[in-house]
């Protein structure tokens, strides 16, 4: 048993940290709140570092690394609030790679940037593929597939604006699911760019009106994989952000005094920061579970990925609130970085079904295994 | 047990309601731009004051009504019912005016109270500093007395509401650093247009400037600006804080976080009201907020019997803020990312509440105080007792450098 | 506005405290765990003090006091873990009194002890009268009423063993609800005595097989009242228990030292005890709401009673756990009183629908008022 | 990342499983009465030890296998899979034996380790006292040396598992009250049948005696009973505590609180699995317990790389106990009062867990330690540093009397 990082993984992590360290991503997160144009384009960085093709097979120009390696990159992105289009691209690339997409070379290089339209696999209590709709309903029917024509709307698609290829999951009249690679520039595809609260996160509402594309060779399980893989990426990203929140909180708790003592010497502060650590450790342990099950116990991956997602989102919510709280009033001001981490936490916990959906899925997976549903 | 009006109170309520009904068209719309809103609110406060609906508990000699806390709450309730704004200068009329009434000189009372009540002069509270929040007695803003008896003030204040349009501020400053920290403080009245005063809006998470920073660079105030005597600043400040606690404790509903509001927001999702998980969270939040509502009535009842509430009254704010945070979280969980649209009330609530959490002192310090003063638990070891303030600061600097 | 106790109420409270102070009720709670016979019979005390007829009209020999006065007595009972049969008798007496029962004098004197079969009024999402069943199902159909014959089982009936009169709430085939006063000694009524975890609390599973009784003149709203009144009694009792837990915790936190300091000087302990106080205050405020609305705003009584019940049960759960926790290991030993308070908390939170049901009802009442359901 | 066995480990696992499969009929049934159960468990431990399944990580010279932590866990996993009990003396073999190996004399190792491993002599840990729990260095049990070098022990120990059938106890006593509290302690081996030793069962909430109190009234032990030298008791105790942390941290699953267990309990109610509120709570609990499971694997992986885990490993127990409390609460909320039947596992769990919460030191002290040692936060003010123990006690008595 060895759950430590390999040398290659440490190298990947350090390289990511270096590459992202060259951009003032946290400052950019603040500026982009007032000027969306100030959001730096990190896609060239991602391509140069090889992240676009991270999990694409070597024969198609990819690095053919594992899901956990992708998570390691996301931790580094999360640490500095970097807005890279990996939450969209990596699950899409995984589907394209497994489904025999024609131009995988361009995906691996990143000359074509892909994303996917998040579609929740059926659960024990909602036995249908569903998506999120605009304006609040969190369980709309999936995109309809009629022959090779796709119609429907999927809201809150990560990294949709400017994507070249969309992987669309459609369900036909008979309830069969299929995934298609759709050229985003065709008529019949429209993308409405939206940002909400966290300006580093590019989202889009995607509407398909008879769009068509290349059918990928994937069965239902293969298609469902993208949902869980994306949950682990979101989890990893959150863990990185938690680590920054914790370091910043600890530093301030050592130097800020009240009533003659550093505030970090008070149990209320100390115990809360240990709670951040505890949640970080738990979330990371579950990320390890997700990484391991992805390779060696694929039937547990939905459970592990959902657990990691829920734990990490909750940890980030807690850590970001604690970051503000430790800093007192100053932590709630625009000039401070704390609100940027808080904004990240607030949006992230509600993406891709939200952390409540992930928690419910943990229960559902375990109940199903116990034969209770 | 009686939550209902006495006949006298009922008659008073009718008079107040009738006036408000008749004059509600004179009230300003709150969506005016600030430069139009503030003058409109001043005019409205003047109208309210002239008709006995501001300073209800102030003594009549200073323009008040000389009535009790119940009448004050009746006015508040009727204003809310009439859906018109209350007075602009809640801080002045609710907290600073009563402090001047308690500690000010006859000249100060004569000069300042009338214009405050009528909103001719708005006031702000200059207590908190970047390094003196919960530990208010640690203020560093220095006041040095000149040979002619005037004072020179230098330092920085923060979290100052309304500073940008205030005429005066009540300011706590250190006049002697060589005595323990509670003993070297003095309270001043600061004209906000004095030379050397700089006001800067302090933007919050939402991007709005809810508060200000106020910088003082060798600002001169006259000898008669001192309230309550030199060296007595801490005692004077405690009076203000007690009125602050009353204002917050009896008016938690006034923060606007009624359970009904969140119920309506959650119900915007058609499935939410049938989801047991949503209902459980909504129920728990509502229970907390209903408890605050009736806790407020209990407080009022005590006040009317002449009992001054203890620090536990501060728990109303803690409960309200925590419940409101949970509530907006629930709304956003139910409605999804759309609830985070910055133009909407949910996103605004999510942004606003973290700052409100530490406003008026942190929850941790409040719980210490209640544990010690109400439950009689032994105190936290204090390392700052009896030590001259200057020495204390030197120690802190040394500890951080280590 | 005056929410302080009146002189009469203070007298009632002090008298209750005195009367109960003559019995070693806490010691008895421990002994009864091993020997159910050791449970002292406090009914004579209740009759002597006038609690049996507390809310019965004066013309029938009662004291004709208000619901809040009954709550004050329950606070005192809860303070010392006294096992008096008031949770059964008082709501039953209220139904009998309002419904024109024939022998109210005996009820008021306590020569006839009554109880009622808890039956939950319909809610917005469960639009039927329901009861609890043995063995876990928390939503069984109410007792069936056929003509004047009652048949069915109600589990966990408070104070059922030895009761003389049972007020049974039955629903006929047309869905109409009625309350009947049933002589408990007749054939067709069987009571199985049960205790669970808290030996001070006498419970019974009551089975009716064609039993009959006197129909009370009550409409649905009048019948529903018993459910909410009982919730407030349970709430009041819990508040009394919380107060004892808090006092005992505070006393120990002052005298127990660790690392050279009294443990009450540590924030972790201090803040938790303030949390007990906060919860006590909130629950009491809601009890005041329940008492006031019972007199002056009856349409809000279901909301207020449910809120008080949920808050008080949760406060007791928290306070009893904290009582053990403050005492360290010693608080979890049989010889200590803390486990008795803990046992009380554990059973109480699950009686009469449980605190979850009460919380749900708060949401339901508010949603209904908002027109959302 | 590799959670899977190496070929060597896989082969070892096969051998262990095979032996257990073949001999499982020899294992005792756990529902025997205690007087029959303990001898049966002793015999079973002997069988396990003889076949290399006890003391897996002990050096071979003391009868162990000299293997690593992974092999130890493999044995534990296979024992669980075979549904047979593990060894009786987890405390001796897991914590006290390793302490003697680290600090004992050659004579002590030769005399005690063999019988311990084979369960001929069961051991208990005599550290905690009524006034020394989390603050273990505050033990008051006194040891006074006689002129012949022997010692006389007087005092009271508590929370002692297995004392009623132990041959020996490892006991921490104060040998010098005139030095600061960590410095005047000495570790002893106590024969439990010595004159003056009284053992009394300590009943818990459930009514069962899970622990004992041990009273010492002028008990004589020989000079060679000292482990690690007089005055070095604190250092010796820290070794035991480190092994305790490892035993708990890497074996949180061993507490028996697997998520699957609670899922099955909740699913006994036919409606529960379709109730979103129940599912949310069940999901949250399961997430915590799954995190502990994989946290345990991470710890094991570290151990195998030779890293000694820090105090943060103690969080596994905190997380497990809190989650298990939530879990039984959920089960009882779903099933209602019937779940509180004392004969059932839910009621037993509800009774057992509050005591387990403070066992091995309170969560509060653990969080202090982690905050200071792992996060580097400044220490809590300590009022007991450098003060002779006798003076400290006098101060406490005075403070309470006030």
mmCIF file of C-alpha atoms in Angstrom, chain A residues 267 271, chain B residues 367 375 377, chain C residues 241-242 244-253 263-264 266-279 313-332 336-339 341-343 345-346, chain D residues 205 325 354-355 357-358 362-364:
data_model
loop_
_atom_site.group_PDB
_atom_site.id
_atom_site.type_symbol
_atom_site.label_atom_id
_atom_site.label_comp_id
_atom_site.label_asym_id
_atom_site.label_seq_id
_atom_site.Cartn_x
_atom_site.Cartn_y
_atom_site.Cartn_z
ATOM 1 C CA UNK A 267 -9.911 28.021 21.844
ATOM 2 C CA UNK A 271 -10.685 24.811 17.442
ATOM 3 C CA UNK B 367 -20.163 34.362 24.691
ATOM 4 C CA UNK B 375 -23.443 32.175 34.319
ATOM 5 C CA UNK B 377 -18.012 31.085 35.056
ATOM 6 C CA UNK C 241 -34.817 19.703 32.722
ATOM 7 C CA UNK C 242 -32.530 21.984 30.728
ATOM 8 C CA UNK C 244 -31.168 21.640 35.989
ATOM 9 C CA UNK C 245 -28.629 20.440 33.439
ATOM 10 C CA UNK C 246 -27.295 23.954 33.049
ATOM 11 C CA UNK C 247 -27.010 24.642 36.767
ATOM 12 C CA UNK C 248 -25.249 21.355 37.374
ATOM 13 C CA UNK C 249 -22.870 21.882 34.449
ATOM 14 C CA UNK C 250 -21.978 25.390 35.554
ATOM 15 C CA UNK C 251 -21.318 24.289 39.121
ATOM 16 C CA UNK C 252 -18.957 21.544 37.999
ATOM 17 C CA UNK C 253 -17.187 23.804 35.502
ATOM 18 C CA UNK C 263 -12.491 24.164 33.115
ATOM 19 C CA UNK C 264 -15.195 26.819 32.968
ATOM 20 C CA UNK C 266 -11.853 27.607 28.774
ATOM 21 C CA UNK C 267 -13.805 28.949 25.829
ATOM 22 C CA UNK C 268 -14.773 25.487 24.613
ATOM 23 C CA UNK C 269 -16.641 24.833 27.857
ATOM 24 C CA UNK C 270 -17.822 28.378 28.406
ATOM 25 C CA UNK C 271 -19.243 28.826 24.939
ATOM 26 C CA UNK C 272 -21.021 25.485 25.053
ATOM 27 C CA UNK C 273 -22.678 26.398 28.341
ATOM 28 C CA UNK C 274 -23.718 29.751 26.912
ATOM 29 C CA UNK C 275 -25.193 27.774 24.034
ATOM 30 C CA UNK C 276 -27.282 25.822 26.547
ATOM 31 C CA UNK C 277 -28.456 29.148 27.953
ATOM 32 C CA UNK C 278 -29.211 30.493 24.488
ATOM 33 C CA UNK C 279 -31.282 27.453 23.644
ATOM 34 C CA UNK C 313 -36.494 19.008 22.708
ATOM 35 C CA UNK C 314 -33.401 20.110 20.842
ATOM 36 C CA UNK C 315 -32.279 22.249 23.770
ATOM 37 C CA UNK C 316 -32.652 19.316 26.134
ATOM 38 C CA UNK C 317 -30.747 16.992 23.848
ATOM 39 C CA UNK C 318 -27.935 19.522 23.672
ATOM 40 C CA UNK C 319 -27.979 20.309 27.398
ATOM 41 C CA UNK C 320 -27.965 16.666 28.481
ATOM 42 C CA UNK C 321 -25.068 15.807 26.189
ATOM 43 C CA UNK C 322 -23.208 18.864 27.401
ATOM 44 C CA UNK C 323 -23.864 17.865 31.018
ATOM 45 C CA UNK C 324 -22.120 14.551 30.369
ATOM 46 C CA UNK C 325 -19.390 16.166 28.342
ATOM 47 C CA UNK C 326 -18.522 18.797 30.961
ATOM 48 C CA UNK C 327 -18.214 16.059 33.561
ATOM 49 C CA UNK C 328 -15.784 14.088 31.413
ATOM 50 C CA UNK C 329 -15.781 10.336 31.902
ATOM 51 C CA UNK C 330 -17.508 10.519 35.268
ATOM 52 C CA UNK C 331 -20.602 12.021 33.628
ATOM 53 C CA UNK C 332 -21.119 8.813 31.686
ATOM 54 C CA UNK C 336 -23.870 10.044 38.240
ATOM 55 C CA UNK C 337 -27.150 11.857 37.637
ATOM 56 C CA UNK C 338 -26.161 13.027 34.172
ATOM 57 C CA UNK C 339 -27.258 9.810 32.420
ATOM 58 C CA UNK C 341 -31.131 13.525 32.283
ATOM 59 C CA UNK C 342 -29.680 12.107 29.091
ATOM 60 C CA UNK C 343 -32.168 9.232 29.118
ATOM 61 C CA UNK C 345 -33.761 13.700 26.624
ATOM 62 C CA UNK C 346 -33.431 10.696 24.355
ATOM 63 C CA UNK D 205 -24.983 4.701 31.168
ATOM 64 C CA UNK D 325 -23.668 9.535 17.640
ATOM 65 C CA UNK D 354 -21.104 9.615 25.310
ATOM 66 C CA UNK D 355 -18.561 7.786 27.487
ATOM 67 C CA UNK D 357 -16.364 10.631 23.633
ATOM 68 C CA UNK D 358 -14.071 11.577 26.494
ATOM 69 C CA UNK D 362 -11.334 15.145 25.525
ATOM 70 C CA UNK D 363 -11.823 16.453 22.041
ATOM 71 C CA UNK D 364 -11.149 19.970 23.317
#
